[in-house]
Amino acid sequence: MQPNYRRCISCRKVRLKQDFWRIVRVFPSGNVQLNEGMGRSAYICPQMSCLQAAQKKNRLGRSLKASVPDTLYQTLWHLAQNDPQNSN
């Protein structure tokens, strides 16, 4: 079975699906959440630079065709800060 590749909506890099955070607009409720549910999805690298660009240019909102709540961005920032790969 071939691996699943996805593209980051911010930096446009292609990697394996498990290397990204998955943001989902759940069908039919339209709620936007992290890693859960079925519906329209967007993938973003778990890096502060990608998250910063995505939030600044509303890339998640445009990709999901929905408004992304601030609480989700706060959760992503918290995850990015606690990721050992982001400590430079």
mmCIF file of C-alpha atoms in Angstrom:
data_model
loop_
_atom_site.group_PDB
_atom_site.id
_atom_site.type_symbol
_atom_site.label_atom_id
_atom_site.label_comp_id
_atom_site.label_asym_id
_atom_site.label_seq_id
_atom_site.Cartn_x
_atom_site.Cartn_y
_atom_site.Cartn_z
ATOM 1 C CA MET A 1 0.000 0.000 0.000
ATOM 2 C CA GLN A 2 1.401 3.413 -0.945
ATOM 3 C CA PRO A 3 1.918 6.048 1.734
ATOM 4 C CA ASN A 4 -0.437 9.017 1.922
ATOM 5 C CA TYR A 5 1.158 12.323 0.995
ATOM 6 C CA ARG A 6 -0.293 15.739 1.765
ATOM 7 C CA ARG A 7 0.735 19.350 1.097
ATOM 8 C CA CYS A 8 1.103 22.069 3.732
ATOM 9 C CA ILE A 9 -1.232 24.995 3.030
ATOM 10 C CA SER A 10 1.416 27.420 4.218
ATOM 11 C CA CYS A 11 4.850 26.385 2.903
ATOM 12 C CA ARG A 12 3.496 24.029 0.186
ATOM 13 C CA LYS A 13 5.907 21.214 1.121
ATOM 14 C CA VAL A 14 4.757 17.660 0.417
ATOM 15 C CA ARG A 15 5.272 15.084 3.163
ATOM 16 C CA LEU A 16 3.637 12.071 4.719
ATOM 17 C CA LYS A 17 0.182 12.649 6.169
ATOM 18 C CA GLN A 18 1.282 11.896 9.744
ATOM 19 C CA ASP A 19 3.890 14.705 9.619
ATOM 20 C CA PHE A 20 1.139 17.360 9.568
ATOM 21 C CA TRP A 21 -1.584 18.738 11.767
ATOM 22 C CA ARG A 22 -4.997 18.063 10.244
ATOM 23 C CA ILE A 23 -7.606 20.787 10.584
ATOM 24 C CA VAL A 24 -11.151 19.675 9.725
ATOM 25 C CA ARG A 25 -14.393 21.478 8.933
ATOM 26 C CA VAL A 26 -16.788 18.807 10.163
ATOM 27 C CA PHE A 27 -19.770 17.895 8.020
ATOM 28 C CA PRO A 28 -22.644 18.788 8.486
ATOM 29 C CA SER A 29 -22.168 21.028 11.554
ATOM 30 C CA GLY A 30 -19.445 23.197 9.993
ATOM 31 C CA ASN A 31 -17.364 23.255 13.189
ATOM 32 C CA VAL A 32 -13.623 23.596 12.659
ATOM 33 C CA GLN A 33 -11.466 21.366 14.865
ATOM 34 C CA LEU A 34 -8.108 19.650 15.113
ATOM 35 C CA ASN A 35 -7.549 16.035 13.940
ATOM 36 C CA GLU A 36 -11.105 14.774 14.435
ATOM 37 C CA GLY A 37 -14.075 14.069 12.235
ATOM 38 C CA MET A 38 -14.948 13.716 8.597
ATOM 39 C CA GLY A 39 -15.260 16.615 6.240
ATOM 40 C CA ARG A 40 -13.134 19.144 4.409
ATOM 41 C CA SER A 41 -9.527 19.030 5.654
ATOM 42 C CA ALA A 42 -6.434 21.192 5.489
ATOM 43 C CA TYR A 43 -2.933 20.167 6.501
ATOM 44 C CA ILE A 44 -0.271 22.366 8.053
ATOM 45 C CA CYS A 45 3.296 21.711 9.175
ATOM 46 C CA PRO A 46 3.755 21.661 12.958
ATOM 47 C CA GLN A 47 6.156 24.612 12.764
ATOM 48 C CA MET A 48 5.788 28.128 14.092
ATOM 49 C CA SER A 49 6.732 29.736 10.760
ATOM 50 C CA CYS A 50 3.992 27.861 8.875
ATOM 51 C CA LEU A 51 1.430 28.578 11.570
ATOM 52 C CA GLN A 52 2.323 32.269 11.642
ATOM 53 C CA ALA A 53 1.968 32.623 7.851
ATOM 54 C CA ALA A 54 -1.274 30.639 7.812
ATOM 55 C CA GLN A 55 -2.841 32.784 10.524
ATOM 56 C CA LYS A 56 -1.632 36.080 9.084
ATOM 57 C CA LYS A 57 -2.942 35.345 5.577
ATOM 58 C CA ASN A 58 -6.037 33.367 6.695
ATOM 59 C CA ARG A 59 -4.906 30.333 4.730
ATOM 60 C CA LEU A 60 -6.775 27.882 6.967
ATOM 61 C CA GLY A 61 -10.023 29.806 6.642
ATOM 62 C CA ARG A 62 -9.748 30.058 2.858
ATOM 63 C CA SER A 63 -8.772 26.418 2.467
ATOM 64 C CA LEU A 64 -11.618 25.170 4.661
ATOM 65 C CA LYS A 65 -14.104 27.761 3.376
ATOM 66 C CA ALA A 66 -15.036 28.520 6.980
ATOM 67 C CA SER A 67 -13.989 30.843 9.768
ATOM 68 C CA VAL A 68 -11.361 29.381 12.084
ATOM 69 C CA PRO A 69 -11.958 30.108 15.790
ATOM 70 C CA ASP A 70 -9.242 31.842 17.800
ATOM 71 C CA THR A 71 -9.279 28.984 20.313
ATOM 72 C CA LEU A 72 -8.029 26.621 17.598
ATOM 73 C CA TYR A 73 -5.161 28.977 16.764
ATOM 74 C CA GLN A 74 -4.317 29.188 20.486
ATOM 75 C CA THR A 75 -4.232 25.383 20.679
ATOM 76 C CA LEU A 76 -1.965 25.186 17.630
ATOM 77 C CA TRP A 77 0.398 27.839 19.051
ATOM 78 C CA HIS A 78 0.562 25.910 22.316
ATOM 79 C CA LEU A 79 1.371 22.675 20.455
ATOM 80 C CA ALA A 80 4.014 24.435 18.345
ATOM 81 C CA GLN A 81 5.725 25.925 21.405
ATOM 82 C CA ASN A 82 5.861 22.541 23.136
ATOM 83 C CA ASP A 83 7.247 20.741 20.072
ATOM 84 C CA PRO A 84 10.973 19.963 20.533
ATOM 85 C CA GLN A 85 11.592 20.472 16.788
ATOM 86 C CA ASN A 86 10.660 24.162 17.103
ATOM 87 C CA SER A 87 13.225 25.005 19.775
ATOM 88 C CA ASN A 88 16.053 26.836 18.024
#
